[in-house]
Amino acid sequence: MSVLKTPTLTSLHPLSVAPMMDRTDRHCRYFLRQISRRTLLYTEMVTSMAILHGDKQKLLGFDRAEHPIALQIGGDNPADLAKCAQIAEDFGYDEVNLNVGCPSSRVQNGNFGACLMLQPERVADCITAMVTATKLPVTIKHRIGVDEVDSYEDLVKFVAIVSQTGCQRFSVHARKAWLQGLSPKENREVPPLRYEDVHRLKQDFPHLSIEINGGFTSLEQVQTQLQVVDAVMIGRAIYDNPYLLATADRDIYGADTPIPSRHQIVTAMLPYIDTWTSKGWKLNSITRHMLQLFHGQPGSRIWKRVITEQSVLPGAGAEVVAKALAEISAVPTIEIVASDAKSAYAD
């Protein structure tokens, strides 16, 4: 197996928001970008077949404000994945990522996702084809193991084979996946977290960029993990409490930028909402991602009630969000910044 070229490793993003199905669409990403300018964002997983045969603009389009942004692809055919990697480059993505971690039955039926961990040589062929086809960094997201193939030695074998391809970064969900008997949700909760395996992986492959994922709910935890690995990926905790990202640019990236307030974030979203609702998009397709912005704050229930009840009405637009903001502004409130987000999330 030969590699024609290896892209230069771009500066590592120490924090990313995990790709989440039915979550990290373009509206969610634009919203999160108002909170953190530097955190790496991922698309939802898009299958190679959808990219090649579907509505590319609808599936892959994004606002340039979303940079840095990575496209995550699901598939197992090297030639198809190579074409998708080139399409990602043409669309202007910053990175292309191969999903080798999703355990859903639909994904298994397509022979991609977590079940590919049982076929490291095939994964290597896929990555090689992608690396050859694009100048973008090619990365991979995977589990620490699958079913009974879950020893540390199995993980090392997988990474050793795939790393020969020019893969840029390994984002490792620190749980194994059960392909039968557990739902995707249970696969995010039931198998125990084994952070030590990911830490050890970094020690054994110091030349690779290793990102850890699974169970993190605060930037303090991120900072602790960054003493051992190169990057940390957070998923549901950010969706459930997006303001957790508010100090990420300062605390993780060292940027000397003001921390946005929740009210500033909402105000920044209003022109974007006007643009998309004027194109015929339903307001709730955008605001559903904003419901938890005031998580843990007095008035949060008011915010969610107004948004939930009125965003589904015919013709609803930015005025609904402005009204919800006005109502919550009348409630005495204390802004909780990300340093307090762990206790807020626990509530």
Tab-separated table of C-alpha atoms in Angstrom:
chain	number	residue	atom	x	y	z
A	1	MET	CA	0.000	0.000	0.000
A	2	SER	CA	1.640	3.218	-1.149
A	3	VAL	CA	0.788	6.801	-0.309
A	4	LEU	CA	1.391	9.304	-3.068
A	5	LYS	CA	1.472	12.313	-0.795
A	6	THR	CA	0.969	13.263	2.823
A	7	PRO	CA	-0.704	16.600	3.626
A	8	THR	CA	1.132	18.858	5.998
A	9	LEU	CA	-0.356	18.677	9.478
A	10	THR	CA	-2.148	21.922	10.166
A	11	SER	CA	-2.059	23.567	13.568
A	12	LEU	CA	-3.965	21.343	15.949
A	13	HIS	CA	-7.315	22.392	17.324
A	14	PRO	CA	-7.197	21.505	21.023
A	15	LEU	CA	-11.002	21.612	21.356
A	16	SER	CA	-13.760	20.431	19.043
A	17	VAL	CA	-17.512	19.889	19.093
A	18	ALA	CA	-18.309	16.306	18.134
A	19	PRO	CA	-20.303	15.475	15.012
A	20	MET	CA	-23.827	14.663	16.213
A	21	MET	CA	-26.629	13.309	14.058
A	22	ASP	CA	-29.695	15.550	14.029
A	23	ARG	CA	-27.699	18.130	15.975
A	24	THR	CA	-24.682	19.715	14.285
A	25	ASP	CA	-26.346	20.990	11.128
A	26	ARG	CA	-25.406	24.337	9.626
A	27	HIS	CA	-27.765	26.324	11.890
A	28	CYS	CA	-26.390	24.700	15.022
A	29	ARG	CA	-22.826	25.364	13.890
A	30	TYR	CA	-23.527	29.024	13.090
A	31	PHE	CA	-25.071	29.421	16.537
A	32	LEU	CA	-22.099	27.785	18.267
A	33	ARG	CA	-19.750	29.992	16.282
A	34	GLN	CA	-21.297	33.039	17.977
A	35	ILE	CA	-20.092	31.580	21.285
A	36	SER	CA	-16.613	30.401	20.297
A	37	ARG	CA	-14.753	31.649	17.226
A	38	ARG	CA	-11.942	29.092	17.372
A	39	THR	CA	-13.338	25.727	18.473
A	40	LEU	CA	-13.312	23.207	15.615
A	41	LEU	CA	-16.842	22.318	14.492
A	42	TYR	CA	-17.977	19.181	12.669
A	43	THR	CA	-20.883	18.493	10.381
A	44	GLU	CA	-23.256	15.670	11.046
A	45	MET	CA	-22.009	12.456	9.463
A	46	VAL	CA	-22.903	12.436	5.756
A	47	THR	CA	-22.655	9.173	3.850
A	48	SER	CA	-20.510	8.982	0.751
A	49	MET	CA	-23.504	7.870	-1.296
A	50	ALA	CA	-25.512	10.900	-0.208
A	51	ILE	CA	-22.645	13.212	-1.141
A	52	LEU	CA	-22.150	11.624	-4.552
A	53	HIS	CA	-25.819	11.323	-5.510
A	54	GLY	CA	-27.727	13.799	-3.344
A	55	ASP	CA	-28.244	17.555	-3.225
A	56	LYS	CA	-24.688	18.641	-2.469
A	57	GLN	CA	-25.532	22.228	-1.641
A	58	LYS	CA	-28.216	21.173	0.827
A	59	LEU	CA	-26.011	18.509	2.402
A	60	LEU	CA	-22.671	20.309	2.418
A	61	GLY	CA	-23.363	24.034	2.228
A	62	PHE	CA	-22.189	26.177	5.118
A	63	ASP	CA	-21.625	29.803	6.030
A	64	ARG	CA	-18.022	30.970	5.866
A	65	ALA	CA	-18.419	32.226	9.436
A	66	GLU	CA	-18.454	28.554	10.499
A	67	HIS	CA	-14.711	28.091	9.874
A	68	PRO	CA	-12.854	26.128	11.125
A	69	ILE	CA	-15.157	23.307	10.047
A	70	ALA	CA	-14.664	19.622	9.271
A	71	LEU	CA	-16.826	17.391	7.103
A	72	GLN	CA	-17.409	13.923	8.557
A	73	ILE	CA	-18.077	11.190	6.007
A	74	GLY	CA	-19.385	7.658	6.428
A	75	GLY	CA	-18.450	5.024	3.883
A	76	ASP	CA	-16.199	2.075	3.076
A	77	ASN	CA	-15.443	2.385	-0.636
A	78	PRO	CA	-12.010	3.964	-1.221
A	79	ALA	CA	-12.849	5.332	-4.670
A	80	ASP	CA	-16.091	6.898	-3.468
A	81	LEU	CA	-14.435	8.371	-0.394
A	82	ALA	CA	-11.678	9.838	-2.550
A	83	LYS	CA	-14.296	11.645	-4.638
A	84	CYS	CA	-15.998	12.891	-1.477
A	85	ALA	CA	-12.706	14.211	-0.096
A	86	GLN	CA	-12.172	16.202	-3.281
A	87	ILE	CA	-15.726	17.536	-3.077
A	88	ALA	CA	-15.072	18.599	0.539
A	89	GLU	CA	-12.018	20.515	-0.639
A	90	ASP	CA	-13.989	22.135	-3.458
A	91	PHE	CA	-16.653	23.261	-0.968
A	92	GLY	CA	-13.998	24.891	1.213
A	93	TYR	CA	-13.963	22.639	4.270
A	94	ASP	CA	-10.904	22.789	6.529
A	95	GLU	CA	-10.711	19.055	7.174
A	96	VAL	CA	-12.315	15.775	6.132
A	97	ASN	CA	-12.978	13.079	8.719
A	98	LEU	CA	-13.839	9.392	8.310
A	99	ASN	CA	-16.421	7.976	10.723
A	100	VAL	CA	-15.269	4.660	12.205
A	101	GLY	CA	-17.189	5.024	15.437
A	102	CYS	CA	-20.953	5.012	14.832
A	103	PRO	CA	-22.521	1.711	16.022
A	104	SER	CA	-26.056	2.089	14.631
A	105	SER	CA	-27.592	-0.834	12.765
A	106	ARG	CA	-28.206	1.336	9.696
A	107	VAL	CA	-24.539	2.209	9.537
A	108	GLN	CA	-23.518	-1.420	10.082
A	109	ASN	CA	-25.753	-2.491	7.206
A	110	GLY	CA	-23.752	-0.153	5.007
A	111	ASN	CA	-20.492	-1.653	6.330
A	112	PHE	CA	-19.151	1.580	7.757
A	113	GLY	CA	-18.891	3.244	11.122
A	114	ALA	CA	-17.654	1.261	14.115
A	115	CYS	CA	-17.783	-2.112	12.386
A	116	LEU	CA	-14.889	-0.953	10.203
A	117	MET	CA	-12.606	-1.195	13.224
A	118	LEU	CA	-12.685	-4.936	12.554
A	119	GLN	CA	-11.186	-4.229	9.117
A	120	PRO	CA	-8.164	-1.959	9.723
A	121	GLU	CA	-6.630	-2.714	6.325
A	122	ARG	CA	-9.801	-1.577	4.585
A	123	VAL	CA	-9.846	1.578	6.682
A	124	ALA	CA	-6.241	2.182	5.671
A	125	ASP	CA	-7.171	1.788	2.002
A	126	CYS	CA	-9.986	4.308	2.475
A	127	ILE	CA	-7.753	6.844	4.195
A	128	THR	CA	-5.009	6.373	1.602
A	129	ALA	CA	-7.460	7.104	-1.193
A	130	MET	CA	-8.708	10.221	0.591
A	131	VAL	CA	-5.210	11.489	1.341
A	132	THR	CA	-4.254	11.011	-2.286
A	133	ALA	CA	-7.317	12.905	-3.519
A	134	THR	CA	-7.151	16.057	-1.414
A	135	LYS	CA	-4.820	18.612	0.119
A	136	LEU	CA	-7.051	18.779	3.177
A	137	PRO	CA	-6.031	17.127	6.444
A	138	VAL	CA	-7.630	13.677	6.581
A	139	THR	CA	-8.601	12.528	10.071
A	140	ILE	CA	-10.467	9.640	11.653
A	141	LYS	CA	-12.917	9.260	14.548
A	142	HIS	CA	-13.119	5.801	16.084
A	143	ARG	CA	-13.736	3.803	19.265
A	144	ILE	CA	-11.202	2.072	21.495
A	145	GLY	CA	-12.627	-1.260	20.356
A	146	VAL	CA	-15.627	-3.193	19.087
A	147	ASP	CA	-17.400	-6.139	20.745
A	148	GLU	CA	-14.760	-8.592	22.006
A	149	VAL	CA	-12.018	-6.988	19.918
A	150	ASP	CA	-11.375	-4.401	22.583
A	151	SER	CA	-7.980	-5.009	24.137
A	152	TYR	CA	-5.387	-2.248	24.156
A	153	GLU	CA	-3.317	-4.400	21.825
A	154	ASP	CA	-6.224	-4.449	19.340
A	155	LEU	CA	-6.404	-0.659	19.509
A	156	VAL	CA	-2.658	-0.331	18.922
A	157	LYS	CA	-2.859	-2.633	15.905
A	158	PHE	CA	-5.661	-0.550	14.397
A	159	VAL	CA	-3.850	2.763	14.908
A	160	ALA	CA	-0.524	1.370	13.725
A	161	ILE	CA	-2.036	0.211	10.419
A	162	VAL	CA	-4.092	3.333	9.772
A	163	SER	CA	-1.333	5.755	10.775
A	164	GLN	CA	0.829	4.563	7.876
A	165	THR	CA	-1.560	6.276	5.450
A	166	GLY	CA	-0.901	9.914	6.247
A	167	CYS	CA	-3.895	10.273	8.544
A	168	GLN	CA	-3.675	13.610	10.328
A	169	ARG	CA	-5.424	12.995	13.630
A	170	PHE	CA	-7.062	10.184	15.592
A	171	SER	CA	-10.149	11.267	17.542
A	172	VAL	CA	-10.777	8.433	19.952
A	173	HIS	CA	-14.061	7.855	21.755
A	174	ALA	CA	-12.850	6.275	24.980
A	175	ARG	CA	-15.605	3.642	25.015
A	176	LYS	CA	-15.824	0.490	22.996
A	177	ALA	CA	-18.902	-0.153	20.860
A	178	TRP	CA	-21.258	-3.102	21.072
A	179	LEU	CA	-22.559	-3.752	17.576
A	180	GLN	CA	-25.494	-5.843	18.826
A	181	GLY	CA	-27.704	-5.401	21.873
A	182	LEU	CA	-27.168	-1.698	22.559
A	183	SER	CA	-28.740	1.325	20.904
A	184	PRO	CA	-26.532	4.205	19.729
A	185	LYS	CA	-27.593	6.139	22.848
A	186	GLU	CA	-26.684	3.197	25.096
A	187	ASN	CA	-23.369	2.878	23.283
A	188	ARG	CA	-22.599	6.422	24.452
A	189	GLU	CA	-23.380	5.565	28.068
A	190	VAL	CA	-23.140	1.860	28.940
A	191	PRO	CA	-19.628	0.728	27.943
A	192	PRO	CA	-17.254	2.096	30.584
A	193	LEU	CA	-14.949	4.971	29.759
A	194	ARG	CA	-11.306	3.950	29.475
A	195	TYR	CA	-9.425	7.224	29.337
A	196	GLU	CA	-6.231	5.443	30.301
A	197	ASP	CA	-6.208	3.608	26.969
A	198	VAL	CA	-6.272	6.879	25.038
A	199	HIS	CA	-3.594	8.378	27.295
A	200	ARG	CA	-1.425	5.339	26.735
A	201	LEU	CA	-2.026	5.582	22.998
A	202	LYS	CA	-0.519	9.074	23.005
A	203	GLN	CA	2.516	7.773	24.891
A	204	ASP	CA	3.006	4.938	22.412
A	205	PHE	CA	2.408	7.124	19.339
A	206	PRO	CA	3.930	10.481	20.332
A	207	HIS	CA	4.237	11.561	16.689
A	208	LEU	CA	0.461	11.332	16.157
A	209	SER	CA	-2.173	13.874	17.162
A	210	ILE	CA	-4.472	12.099	19.595
A	211	GLU	CA	-7.827	13.586	20.544
A	212	ILE	CA	-9.942	12.139	23.357
A	213	ASN	CA	-13.744	12.044	23.408
A	214	GLY	CA	-16.350	10.763	25.848
A	215	GLY	CA	-18.068	12.071	28.960
A	216	PHE	CA	-16.523	15.531	29.260
A	217	THR	CA	-18.745	18.311	30.620
A	218	SER	CA	-16.467	21.263	31.455
A	219	LEU	CA	-13.492	23.233	30.187
A	220	GLU	CA	-11.670	22.391	33.401
A	221	GLN	CA	-11.764	18.751	32.367
A	222	VAL	CA	-10.516	19.752	28.929
A	223	GLN	CA	-7.550	21.587	30.414
A	224	THR	CA	-6.683	18.548	32.548
A	225	GLN	CA	-6.831	16.224	29.537
A	226	LEU	CA	-4.637	18.553	27.491
A	227	GLN	CA	-1.800	17.757	29.879
A	228	VAL	CA	-1.851	14.210	28.475
A	229	VAL	CA	-3.314	14.304	24.947
A	230	ASP	CA	-3.375	16.795	22.090
A	231	ALA	CA	-7.066	17.644	21.933
A	232	VAL	CA	-10.465	17.055	23.488
A	233	MET	CA	-13.813	16.575	21.766
A	234	ILE	CA	-17.087	17.339	23.578
A	235	GLY	CA	-20.507	16.354	22.279
A	236	ARG	CA	-23.860	16.278	24.070
A	237	ALA	CA	-22.703	18.410	26.997
A	238	ILE	CA	-22.215	21.360	24.644
A	239	TYR	CA	-25.545	20.809	22.934
A	240	ASP	CA	-27.270	20.637	26.327
A	241	ASN	CA	-25.360	23.654	27.668
A	242	PRO	CA	-23.872	25.601	24.750
A	243	TYR	CA	-22.658	28.477	26.918
A	244	LEU	CA	-20.067	26.044	28.220
A	245	LEU	CA	-18.041	27.240	25.198
A	246	ALA	CA	-18.127	30.910	26.211
A	247	THR	CA	-14.587	31.087	27.588
A	248	ALA	CA	-13.056	28.471	25.276
A	249	ASP	CA	-11.278	31.004	23.078
A	250	ARG	CA	-9.628	32.541	26.120
A	251	ASP	CA	-9.011	29.509	28.315
A	252	ILE	CA	-8.143	26.910	25.668
A	253	TYR	CA	-6.821	28.989	22.766
A	254	GLY	CA	-5.295	31.854	24.735
A	255	ALA	CA	-7.152	34.481	22.708
A	256	ASP	CA	-7.513	37.958	24.170
A	257	THR	CA	-11.123	38.385	23.131
A	258	PRO	CA	-14.199	39.456	25.102
A	259	ILE	CA	-16.448	36.725	26.466
A	260	PRO	CA	-19.854	37.084	24.800
A	261	SER	CA	-22.916	37.334	27.000
A	262	ARG	CA	-25.944	35.218	26.268
A	263	HIS	CA	-27.846	38.340	25.228
A	264	GLN	CA	-25.090	39.283	22.763
A	265	ILE	CA	-25.193	35.784	21.293
A	266	VAL	CA	-28.948	35.967	20.736
A	267	THR	CA	-28.689	39.443	19.206
A	268	ALA	CA	-26.006	38.214	16.819
A	269	MET	CA	-28.348	35.447	15.642
A	270	LEU	CA	-31.250	37.744	14.688
A	271	PRO	CA	-29.990	38.819	11.224
A	272	TYR	CA	-29.117	35.199	10.430
A	273	ILE	CA	-32.608	34.097	11.431
A	274	ASP	CA	-34.139	36.823	9.260
A	275	THR	CA	-32.106	35.638	6.282
A	276	TRP	CA	-33.136	32.004	6.557
A	277	THR	CA	-36.795	32.494	7.441
A	278	SER	CA	-37.096	34.860	4.487
A	279	LYS	CA	-35.966	31.917	2.336
A	280	GLY	CA	-38.824	29.817	3.659
A	281	TRP	CA	-37.041	27.915	6.417
A	282	LYS	CA	-39.087	27.190	9.530
A	283	LEU	CA	-37.972	29.197	12.541
A	284	ASN	CA	-37.854	26.138	14.793
A	285	SER	CA	-35.258	24.510	12.516
A	286	ILE	CA	-32.884	27.188	13.822
A	287	THR	CA	-34.163	27.932	17.309
A	288	ARG	CA	-34.253	24.287	18.393
A	289	HIS	CA	-30.475	24.551	18.729
A	290	MET	CA	-30.766	27.656	20.915
A	291	LEU	CA	-33.165	26.316	23.552
A	292	GLN	CA	-30.466	25.516	26.106
A	293	LEU	CA	-28.540	28.799	25.832
A	294	PHE	CA	-29.926	30.000	29.156
A	295	HIS	CA	-29.448	26.625	30.841
A	296	GLY	CA	-29.096	27.068	34.592
A	297	GLN	CA	-30.184	30.719	34.484
A	298	PRO	CA	-33.264	32.280	36.081
A	299	GLY	CA	-35.814	32.689	33.330
A	300	SER	CA	-34.619	29.705	31.323
A	301	ARG	CA	-38.110	28.192	31.368
A	302	ILE	CA	-39.587	31.425	29.997
A	303	TRP	CA	-37.041	31.448	27.169
A	304	LYS	CA	-37.771	27.856	26.221
A	305	ARG	CA	-41.553	28.261	26.511
A	306	VAL	CA	-41.728	31.297	24.223
A	307	ILE	CA	-39.350	29.798	21.668
A	308	THR	CA	-41.000	26.363	21.687
A	309	GLU	CA	-44.599	27.582	21.482
A	310	GLN	CA	-44.174	30.410	18.993
A	311	SER	CA	-41.398	29.244	16.658
A	312	VAL	CA	-43.752	26.698	15.058
A	313	LEU	CA	-46.409	29.289	14.141
A	314	PRO	CA	-46.845	30.151	10.457
A	315	GLY	CA	-44.636	33.050	9.429
A	316	ALA	CA	-42.681	33.052	12.704
A	317	GLY	CA	-39.370	34.875	12.437
A	318	ALA	CA	-36.714	36.716	14.396
A	319	GLU	CA	-39.362	38.721	16.246
A	320	VAL	CA	-40.187	35.577	18.262
A	321	VAL	CA	-36.595	35.293	19.433
A	322	ALA	CA	-36.451	39.013	20.182
A	323	LYS	CA	-39.639	38.669	22.248
A	324	ALA	CA	-38.213	35.731	24.206
A	325	LEU	CA	-35.056	37.723	24.863
A	326	ALA	CA	-37.076	40.697	26.085
A	327	GLU	CA	-39.073	38.505	28.465
A	328	ILE	CA	-36.041	36.839	29.942
A	329	SER	CA	-34.275	40.201	30.209
A	330	ALA	CA	-36.985	41.278	32.647
A	331	VAL	CA	-36.016	38.445	34.988
A	332	PRO	CA	-33.203	39.191	37.489
A	333	THR	CA	-30.354	36.988	36.342
A	334	ILE	CA	-26.707	36.272	37.009
A	335	GLU	CA	-24.645	35.373	33.975
A	336	ILE	CA	-22.972	32.000	34.454
A	337	VAL	CA	-19.723	31.844	32.526
A	338	ALA	CA	-18.053	28.656	31.420
A	339	SER	CA	-16.025	28.353	34.617
A	340	ASP	CA	-19.340	27.675	36.368
A	341	ALA	CA	-20.742	25.508	33.613
A	342	LYS	CA	-19.928	22.196	35.272
A	343	SER	CA	-22.252	22.855	38.206
A	344	ALA	CA	-24.878	24.344	35.902
A	345	TYR	CA	-24.786	21.259	33.676
A	346	ALA	CA	-25.120	18.995	36.707
A	347	ASP	CA	-28.377	20.710	37.595
